[in-house]
Tab-separated table of C-alpha atoms (C1' of nucleotides) in Angstrom:
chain	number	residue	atom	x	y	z
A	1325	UNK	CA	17.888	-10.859	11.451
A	1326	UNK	CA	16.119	-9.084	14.150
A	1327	UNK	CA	16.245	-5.841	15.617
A	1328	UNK	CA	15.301	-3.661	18.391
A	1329	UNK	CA	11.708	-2.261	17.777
A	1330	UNK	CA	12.085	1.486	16.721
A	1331	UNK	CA	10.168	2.561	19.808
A	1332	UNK	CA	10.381	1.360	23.653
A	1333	UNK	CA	6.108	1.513	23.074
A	1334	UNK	CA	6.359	2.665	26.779
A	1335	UNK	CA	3.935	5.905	27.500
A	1336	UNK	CA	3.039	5.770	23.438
A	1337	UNK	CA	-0.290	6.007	22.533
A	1338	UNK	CA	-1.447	3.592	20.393
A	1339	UNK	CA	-4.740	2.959	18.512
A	1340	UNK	CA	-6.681	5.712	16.131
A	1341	UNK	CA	-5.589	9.167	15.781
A	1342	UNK	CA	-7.330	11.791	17.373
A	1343	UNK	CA	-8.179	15.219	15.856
A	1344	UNK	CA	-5.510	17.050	17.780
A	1345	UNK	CA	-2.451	14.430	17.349
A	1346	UNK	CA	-3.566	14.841	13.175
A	1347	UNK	CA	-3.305	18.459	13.450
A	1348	UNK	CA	0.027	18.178	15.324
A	1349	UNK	CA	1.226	15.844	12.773
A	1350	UNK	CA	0.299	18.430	9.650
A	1351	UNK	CA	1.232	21.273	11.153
A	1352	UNK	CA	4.622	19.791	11.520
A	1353	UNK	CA	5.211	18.343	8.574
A	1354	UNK	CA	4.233	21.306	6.239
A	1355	UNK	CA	6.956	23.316	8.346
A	1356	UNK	CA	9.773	21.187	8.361
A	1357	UNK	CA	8.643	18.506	5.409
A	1358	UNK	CA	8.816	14.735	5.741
A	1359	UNK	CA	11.278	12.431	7.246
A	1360	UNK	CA	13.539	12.083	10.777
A	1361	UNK	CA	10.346	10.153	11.688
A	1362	UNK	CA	12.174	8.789	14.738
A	1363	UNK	CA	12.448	12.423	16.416
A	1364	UNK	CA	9.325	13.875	14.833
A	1365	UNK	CA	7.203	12.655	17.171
A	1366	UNK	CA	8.896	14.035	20.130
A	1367	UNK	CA	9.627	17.574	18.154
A	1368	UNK	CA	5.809	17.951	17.232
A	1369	UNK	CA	4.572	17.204	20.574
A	1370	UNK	CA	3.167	13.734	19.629
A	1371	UNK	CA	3.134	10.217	21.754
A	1372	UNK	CA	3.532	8.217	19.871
A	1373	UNK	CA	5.898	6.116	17.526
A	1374	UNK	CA	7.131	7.166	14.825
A	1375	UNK	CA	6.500	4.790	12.623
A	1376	UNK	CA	3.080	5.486	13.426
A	1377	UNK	CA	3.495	8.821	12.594
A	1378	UNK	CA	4.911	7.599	9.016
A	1379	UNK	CA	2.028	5.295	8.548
A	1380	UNK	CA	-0.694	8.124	9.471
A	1381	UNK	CA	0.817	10.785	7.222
A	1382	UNK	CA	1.441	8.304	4.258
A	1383	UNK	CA	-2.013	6.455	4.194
A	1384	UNK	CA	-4.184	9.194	5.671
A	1385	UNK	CA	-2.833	13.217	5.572
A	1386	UNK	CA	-0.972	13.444	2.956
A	1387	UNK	CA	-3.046	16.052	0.988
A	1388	UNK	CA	-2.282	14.501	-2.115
A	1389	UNK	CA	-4.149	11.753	-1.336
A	1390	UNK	CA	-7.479	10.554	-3.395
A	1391	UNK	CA	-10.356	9.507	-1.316
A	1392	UNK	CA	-13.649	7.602	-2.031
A	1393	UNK	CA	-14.199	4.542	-4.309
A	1394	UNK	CA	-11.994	2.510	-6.374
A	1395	UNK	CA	-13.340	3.755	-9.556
A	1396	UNK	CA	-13.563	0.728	-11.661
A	1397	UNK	CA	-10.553	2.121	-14.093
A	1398	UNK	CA	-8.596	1.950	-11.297
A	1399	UNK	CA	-9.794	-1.237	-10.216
A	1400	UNK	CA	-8.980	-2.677	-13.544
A	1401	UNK	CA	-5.588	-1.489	-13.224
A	1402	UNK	CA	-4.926	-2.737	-10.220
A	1403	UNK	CA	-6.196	-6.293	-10.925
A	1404	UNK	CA	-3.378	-6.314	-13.763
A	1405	UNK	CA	-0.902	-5.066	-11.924
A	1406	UNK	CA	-1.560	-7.251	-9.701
A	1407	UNK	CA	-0.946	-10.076	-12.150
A	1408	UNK	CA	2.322	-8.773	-13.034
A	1409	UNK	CA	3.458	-7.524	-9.729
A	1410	UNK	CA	1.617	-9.859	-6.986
A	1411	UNK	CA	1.686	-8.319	-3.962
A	1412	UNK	CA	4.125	-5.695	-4.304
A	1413	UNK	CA	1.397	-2.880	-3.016
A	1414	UNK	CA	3.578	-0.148	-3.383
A	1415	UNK	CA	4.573	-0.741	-6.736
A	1416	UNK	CA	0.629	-1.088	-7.423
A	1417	UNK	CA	0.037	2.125	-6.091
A	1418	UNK	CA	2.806	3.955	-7.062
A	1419	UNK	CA	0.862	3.666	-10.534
A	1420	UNK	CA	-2.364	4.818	-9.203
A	1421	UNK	CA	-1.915	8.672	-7.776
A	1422	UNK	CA	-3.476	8.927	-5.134
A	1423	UNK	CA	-3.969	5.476	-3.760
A	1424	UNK	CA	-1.637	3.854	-1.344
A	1425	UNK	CA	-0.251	0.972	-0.584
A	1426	UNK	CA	-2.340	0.263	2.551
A	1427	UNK	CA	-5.485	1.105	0.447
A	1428	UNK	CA	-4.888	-1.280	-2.218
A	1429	UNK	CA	-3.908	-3.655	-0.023
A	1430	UNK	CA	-7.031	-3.836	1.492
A	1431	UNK	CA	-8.946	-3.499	-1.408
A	1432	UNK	CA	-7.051	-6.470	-3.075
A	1433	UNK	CA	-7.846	-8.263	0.280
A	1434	UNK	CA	-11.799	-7.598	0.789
A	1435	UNK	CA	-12.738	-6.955	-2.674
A	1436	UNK	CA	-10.699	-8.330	-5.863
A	1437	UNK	CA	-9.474	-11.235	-3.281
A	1438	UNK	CA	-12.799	-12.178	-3.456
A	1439	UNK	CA	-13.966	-12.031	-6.696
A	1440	UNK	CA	-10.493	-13.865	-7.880
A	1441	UNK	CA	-11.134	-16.944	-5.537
A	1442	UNK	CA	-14.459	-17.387	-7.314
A	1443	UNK	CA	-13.334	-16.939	-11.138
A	1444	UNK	CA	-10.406	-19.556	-9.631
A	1445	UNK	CA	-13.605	-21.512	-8.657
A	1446	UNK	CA	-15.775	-21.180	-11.723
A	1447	UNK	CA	-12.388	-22.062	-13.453
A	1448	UNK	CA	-11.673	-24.993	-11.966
A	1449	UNK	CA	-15.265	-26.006	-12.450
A	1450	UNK	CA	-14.975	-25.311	-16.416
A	1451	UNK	CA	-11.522	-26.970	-17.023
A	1452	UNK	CA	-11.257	-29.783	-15.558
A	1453	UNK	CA	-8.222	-31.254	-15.019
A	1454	UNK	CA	-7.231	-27.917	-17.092
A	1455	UNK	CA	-3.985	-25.630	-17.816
A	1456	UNK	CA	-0.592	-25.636	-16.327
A	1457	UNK	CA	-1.753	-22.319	-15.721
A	1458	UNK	CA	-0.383	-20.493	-12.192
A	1459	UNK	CA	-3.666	-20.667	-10.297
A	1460	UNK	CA	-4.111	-17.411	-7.960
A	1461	UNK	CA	-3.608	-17.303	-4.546
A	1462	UNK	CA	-5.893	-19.457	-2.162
A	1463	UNK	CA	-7.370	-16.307	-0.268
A	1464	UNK	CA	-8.926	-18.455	2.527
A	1465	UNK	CA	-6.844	-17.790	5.153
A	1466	UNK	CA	-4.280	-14.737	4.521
A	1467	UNK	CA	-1.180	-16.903	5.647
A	1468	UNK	CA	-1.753	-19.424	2.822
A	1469	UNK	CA	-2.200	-16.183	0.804
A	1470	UNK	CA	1.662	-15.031	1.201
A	1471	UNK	CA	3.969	-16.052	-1.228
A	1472	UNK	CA	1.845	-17.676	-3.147
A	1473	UNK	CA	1.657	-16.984	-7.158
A	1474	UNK	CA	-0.577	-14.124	-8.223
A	1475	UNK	CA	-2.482	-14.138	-11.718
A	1476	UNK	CA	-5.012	-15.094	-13.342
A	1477	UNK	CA	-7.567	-12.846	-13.383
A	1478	UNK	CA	-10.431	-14.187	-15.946
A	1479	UNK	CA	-9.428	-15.230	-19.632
A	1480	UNK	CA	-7.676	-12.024	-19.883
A	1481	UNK	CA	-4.124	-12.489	-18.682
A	1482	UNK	CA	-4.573	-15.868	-18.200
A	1483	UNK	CA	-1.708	-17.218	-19.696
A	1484	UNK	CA	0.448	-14.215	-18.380
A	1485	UNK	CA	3.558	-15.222	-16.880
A	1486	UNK	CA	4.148	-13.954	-13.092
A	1487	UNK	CA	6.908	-12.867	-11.541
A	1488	UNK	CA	6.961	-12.857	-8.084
A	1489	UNK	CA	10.144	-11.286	-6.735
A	1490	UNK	CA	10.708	-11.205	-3.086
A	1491	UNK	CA	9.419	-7.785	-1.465
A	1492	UNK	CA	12.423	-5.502	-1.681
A	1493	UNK	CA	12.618	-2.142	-0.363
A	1494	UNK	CA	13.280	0.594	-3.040
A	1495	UNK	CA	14.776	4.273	-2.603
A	1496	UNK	CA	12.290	6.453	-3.017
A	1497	UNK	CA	13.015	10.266	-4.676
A	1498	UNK	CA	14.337	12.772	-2.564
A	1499	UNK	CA	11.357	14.414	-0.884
A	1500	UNK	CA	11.136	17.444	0.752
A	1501	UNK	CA	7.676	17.825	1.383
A	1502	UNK	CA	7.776	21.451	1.936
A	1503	UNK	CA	8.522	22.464	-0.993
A	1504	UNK	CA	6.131	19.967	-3.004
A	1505	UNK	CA	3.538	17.986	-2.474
A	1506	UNK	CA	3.444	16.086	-5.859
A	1507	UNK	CA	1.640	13.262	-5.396
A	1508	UNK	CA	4.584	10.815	-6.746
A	1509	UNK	CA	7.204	11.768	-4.447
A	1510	UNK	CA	5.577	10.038	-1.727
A	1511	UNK	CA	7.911	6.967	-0.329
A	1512	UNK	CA	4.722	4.427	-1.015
A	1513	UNK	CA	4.612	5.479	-3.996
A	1514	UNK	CA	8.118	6.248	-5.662
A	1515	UNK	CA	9.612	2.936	-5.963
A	1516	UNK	CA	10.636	3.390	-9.293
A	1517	UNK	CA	12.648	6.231	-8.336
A	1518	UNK	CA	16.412	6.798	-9.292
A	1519	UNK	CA	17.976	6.119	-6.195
A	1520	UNK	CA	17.494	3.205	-6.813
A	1521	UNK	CA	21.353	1.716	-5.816
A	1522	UNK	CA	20.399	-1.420	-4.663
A	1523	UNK	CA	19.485	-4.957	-7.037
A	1524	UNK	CA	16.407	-4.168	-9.183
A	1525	UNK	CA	14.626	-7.574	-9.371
A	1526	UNK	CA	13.303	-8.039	-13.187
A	1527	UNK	CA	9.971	-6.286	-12.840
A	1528	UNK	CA	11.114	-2.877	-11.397
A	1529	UNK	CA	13.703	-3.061	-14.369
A	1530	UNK	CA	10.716	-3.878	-16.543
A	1531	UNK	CA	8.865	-0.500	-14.690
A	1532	UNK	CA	12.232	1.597	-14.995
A	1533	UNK	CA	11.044	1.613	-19.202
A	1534	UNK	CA	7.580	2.749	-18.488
A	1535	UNK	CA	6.809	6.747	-18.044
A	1536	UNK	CA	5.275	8.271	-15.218
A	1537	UNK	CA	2.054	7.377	-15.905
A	1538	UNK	CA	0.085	10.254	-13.671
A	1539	UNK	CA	-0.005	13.024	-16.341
A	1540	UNK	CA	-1.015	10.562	-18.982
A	1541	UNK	CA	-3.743	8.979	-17.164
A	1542	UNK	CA	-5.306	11.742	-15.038
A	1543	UNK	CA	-5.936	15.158	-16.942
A	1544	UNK	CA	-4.853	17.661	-14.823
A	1545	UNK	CA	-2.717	15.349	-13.146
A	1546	UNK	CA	-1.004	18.772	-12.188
A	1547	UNK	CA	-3.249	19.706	-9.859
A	1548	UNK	CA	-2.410	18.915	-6.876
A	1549	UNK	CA	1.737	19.965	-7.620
A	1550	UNK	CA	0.456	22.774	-5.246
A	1551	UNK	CA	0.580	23.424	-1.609
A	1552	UNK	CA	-3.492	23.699	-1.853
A	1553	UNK	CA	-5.010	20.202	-3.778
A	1554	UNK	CA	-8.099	20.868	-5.135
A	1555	UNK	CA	-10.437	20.883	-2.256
A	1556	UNK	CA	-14.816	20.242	-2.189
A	1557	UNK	CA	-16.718	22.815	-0.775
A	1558	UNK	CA	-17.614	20.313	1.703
A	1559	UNK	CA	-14.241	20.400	3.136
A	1560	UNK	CA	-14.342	24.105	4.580
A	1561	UNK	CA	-14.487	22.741	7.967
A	1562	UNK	CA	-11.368	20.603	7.566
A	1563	UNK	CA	-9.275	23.730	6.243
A	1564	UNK	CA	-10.024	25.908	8.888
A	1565	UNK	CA	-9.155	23.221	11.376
A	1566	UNK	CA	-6.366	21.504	9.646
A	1567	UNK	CA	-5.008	24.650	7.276
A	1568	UNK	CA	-5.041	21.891	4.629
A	1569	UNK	CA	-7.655	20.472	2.721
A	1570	UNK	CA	-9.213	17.141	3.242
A	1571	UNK	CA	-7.844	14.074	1.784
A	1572	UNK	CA	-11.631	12.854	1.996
A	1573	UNK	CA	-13.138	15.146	0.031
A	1574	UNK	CA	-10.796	15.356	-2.638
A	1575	UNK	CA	-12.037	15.845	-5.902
A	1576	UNK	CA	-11.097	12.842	-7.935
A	1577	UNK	CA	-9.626	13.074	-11.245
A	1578	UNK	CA	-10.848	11.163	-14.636
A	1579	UNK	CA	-9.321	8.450	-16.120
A	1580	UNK	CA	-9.110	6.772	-19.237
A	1581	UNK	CA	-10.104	3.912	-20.689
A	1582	UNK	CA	-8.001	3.690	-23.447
A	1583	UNK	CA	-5.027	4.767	-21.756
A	1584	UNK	CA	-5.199	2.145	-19.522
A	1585	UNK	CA	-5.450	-0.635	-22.397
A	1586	UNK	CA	-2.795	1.229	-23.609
A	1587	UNK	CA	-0.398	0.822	-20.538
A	1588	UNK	CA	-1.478	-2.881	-19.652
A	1589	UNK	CA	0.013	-3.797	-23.864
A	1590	UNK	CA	3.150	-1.440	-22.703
A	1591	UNK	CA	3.451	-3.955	-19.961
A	1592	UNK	CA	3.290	-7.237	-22.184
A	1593	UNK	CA	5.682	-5.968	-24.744
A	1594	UNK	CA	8.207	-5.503	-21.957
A	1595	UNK	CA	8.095	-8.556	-20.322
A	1596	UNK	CA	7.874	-10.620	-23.920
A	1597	UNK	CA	10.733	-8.381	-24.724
A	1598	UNK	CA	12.460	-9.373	-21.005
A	1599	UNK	CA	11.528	-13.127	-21.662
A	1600	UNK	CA	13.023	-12.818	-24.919
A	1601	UNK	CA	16.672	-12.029	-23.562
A	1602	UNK	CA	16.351	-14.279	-20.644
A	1603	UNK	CA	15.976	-17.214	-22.959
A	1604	UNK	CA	18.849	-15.776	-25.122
A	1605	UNK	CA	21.182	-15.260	-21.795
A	1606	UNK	CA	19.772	-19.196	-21.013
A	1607	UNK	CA	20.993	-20.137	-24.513
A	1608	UNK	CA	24.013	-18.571	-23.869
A	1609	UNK	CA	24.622	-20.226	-21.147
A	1610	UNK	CA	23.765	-24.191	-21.871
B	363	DA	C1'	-34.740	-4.930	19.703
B	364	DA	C1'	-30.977	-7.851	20.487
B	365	DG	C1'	-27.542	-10.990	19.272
B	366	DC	C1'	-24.566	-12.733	15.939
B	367	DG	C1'	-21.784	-13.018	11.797
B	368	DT	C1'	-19.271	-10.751	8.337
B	369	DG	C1'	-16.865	-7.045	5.918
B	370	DT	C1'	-13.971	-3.074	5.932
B	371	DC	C1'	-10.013	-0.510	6.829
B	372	DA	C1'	-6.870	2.090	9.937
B	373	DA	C1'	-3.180	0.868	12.499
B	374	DC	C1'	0.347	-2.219	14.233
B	375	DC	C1'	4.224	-5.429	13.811
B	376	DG	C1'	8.294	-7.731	12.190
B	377	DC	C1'	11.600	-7.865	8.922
B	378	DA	C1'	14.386	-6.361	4.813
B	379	DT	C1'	16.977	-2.913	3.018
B	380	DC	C1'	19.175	1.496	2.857
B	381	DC	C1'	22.434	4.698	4.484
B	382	DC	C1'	25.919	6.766	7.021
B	383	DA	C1'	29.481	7.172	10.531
C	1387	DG	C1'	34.229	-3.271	5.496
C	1388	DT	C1'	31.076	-3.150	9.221
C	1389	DG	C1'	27.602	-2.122	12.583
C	1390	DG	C1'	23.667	0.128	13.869
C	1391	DG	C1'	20.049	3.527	13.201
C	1392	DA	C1'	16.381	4.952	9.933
C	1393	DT	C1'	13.066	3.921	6.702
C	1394	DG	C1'	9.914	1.243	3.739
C	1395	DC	C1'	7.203	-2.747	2.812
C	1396	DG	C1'	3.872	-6.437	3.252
C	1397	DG	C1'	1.262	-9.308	6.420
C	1398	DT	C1'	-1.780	-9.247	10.202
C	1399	DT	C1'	-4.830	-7.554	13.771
C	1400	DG	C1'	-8.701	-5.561	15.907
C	1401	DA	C1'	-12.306	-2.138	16.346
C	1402	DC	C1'	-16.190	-0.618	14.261
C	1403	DA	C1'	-20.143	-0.670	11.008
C	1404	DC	C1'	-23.609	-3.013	8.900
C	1405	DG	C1'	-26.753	-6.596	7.591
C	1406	DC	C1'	-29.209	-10.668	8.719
C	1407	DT	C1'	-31.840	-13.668	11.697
DNA sequence: AAGCGTGTCAACCGCATCCCA
DNA sequence: GTGGGATGCGGTTGACACGCT
């Protein structure tokens, strides 16, 4: 298709955000709320693009955000996800408050990448010849990596079948960030909102059925429905600076084990029950 | 201590899709 | 119905940190 690039890049800055341009960027935001990312930058004093401006709110200000470690709940979910989803990483994280798409992304890609390419390895070694199975994707170079087949992640979900449906944008729910900051309403992380307008390939149809996980798997998933998240001690400095608290010293919510079983069997039973009437439409059909 | 290799992750880029005039 | 601007998504890049030799 092709398009003109959304900025002329000329006088732009480019490259990491300073302290200043991040305080420019907050300040604005939690006045006028999210969006018209095209004119922001020019209205809140900012060089540069705004796309960039997008990108540095979405994966790094946002106050809702959850710093530190992939806890290994999370991780867990995210490897299954991942086997149902493949790379959709904003699907991935719109079921993980907190994390975004970038995040996971990069976590799938340094970490869990990783660790998949040698259980593929170890399974190869031990089957021989072995399963029809979908083998995973080959991780060593990141171009053979696209489109390929996610799954397969252990014995586990093995034999799960994976969808891969091309990368479609999704309407996110209206936001207006000044009003909220709930951690949901974020456009990386609303694709399963009800704008949706456009065609809903199987698996967002499949995540239409499923609640909002946030409350369920985070107690006091409320918290951060505020103005003011939660903040550390340790993040006095950023407040004063910023007049919001710091994403990086968020404090980071429990999970559950058991909910998260729970949610990966909610998962199965949908798609066996979406496989079901896909053979029945097939039947139909013949 | 210095050089090199590798890992991590913030940021960029191109394209798909939405949305509105 | 259509064209073009706005937005969102996923892949890729590159700077920096860190560990090893």
């Amino acid at each position: 298709m092709g398009r003109a690039p959304c900025c002329s890049n000329v006088g732009l800055q480019k490259g990491p955000w300073t302290a200043k341009e991040d305080t420019l960027l907050i300040n604005y935001i939690r006045a006028h709320g999210e969006g018209h990312w095209r004119s922001l930058p020019k209205k809140a004093g900012l060089l540069r693009c705004g796309k960039s401006c997008r990108l540095r709110w979405m994966n790094y200000l946002r106050p809702d955000i959850k710093r530190g470690n992939i806890t290994p709940d999370e991780e867990d979910l995210i490897i299954r996800l991942h086997s149902l989803l493949g790379n959709r990483w904003s699907l991935i994280a719109g079921r993980l408050p907190g994390r975004t798409d970038n995040e996971i992304k990069n976590y799938w890609n340094s970490h869990l990448g990783k660790r998949f390419k040698i259980n593929t390895r170890n399974d190869q070694n031990n089957q021989k010849g072995g399963s029809a199975c979908v083998r995973g994707p080959k991780i060593s170079t990141q171009k053979n990596y696209k489109n390929q087949d996610s799954t397969a992640y252990g014995e586990k979900i093995m034999t799960t079948k994976v969808h891969l449906p091309k990368a479609m944008r999704v309407s996110p729910l209206p936001i207006t960030r000044n009003n909220s900051t709930d951690g949901m309403a974020s456009g990386s992380s609303t694709s399963l909102g009800d704008g949706n307008k456009g065609v809903l390939d199987d698996h967002e149809e499949v995540l239409k059925c499923l609640p909002d996980l946030r409350d369920d798997i985070f107690e006091g998933g409320e918290a951060n429905h505020d103005d003011q998240p939660a903040c550390d001690r340790d993040s006095a400095d950023f407040v004063s600076n910023y007049g919001v608290c710091d994403p990086l010293y968020q404090i980071s919510e429990p999970t559950k084990d058991d909910m998260l079983d729970k949610i990966y069997e909610e998962y199965q039973q949908l798609l066996k029950a979406e496989n079901s009437l896909d053979s029945f439409v097939d039947s139909l059909l013949i």
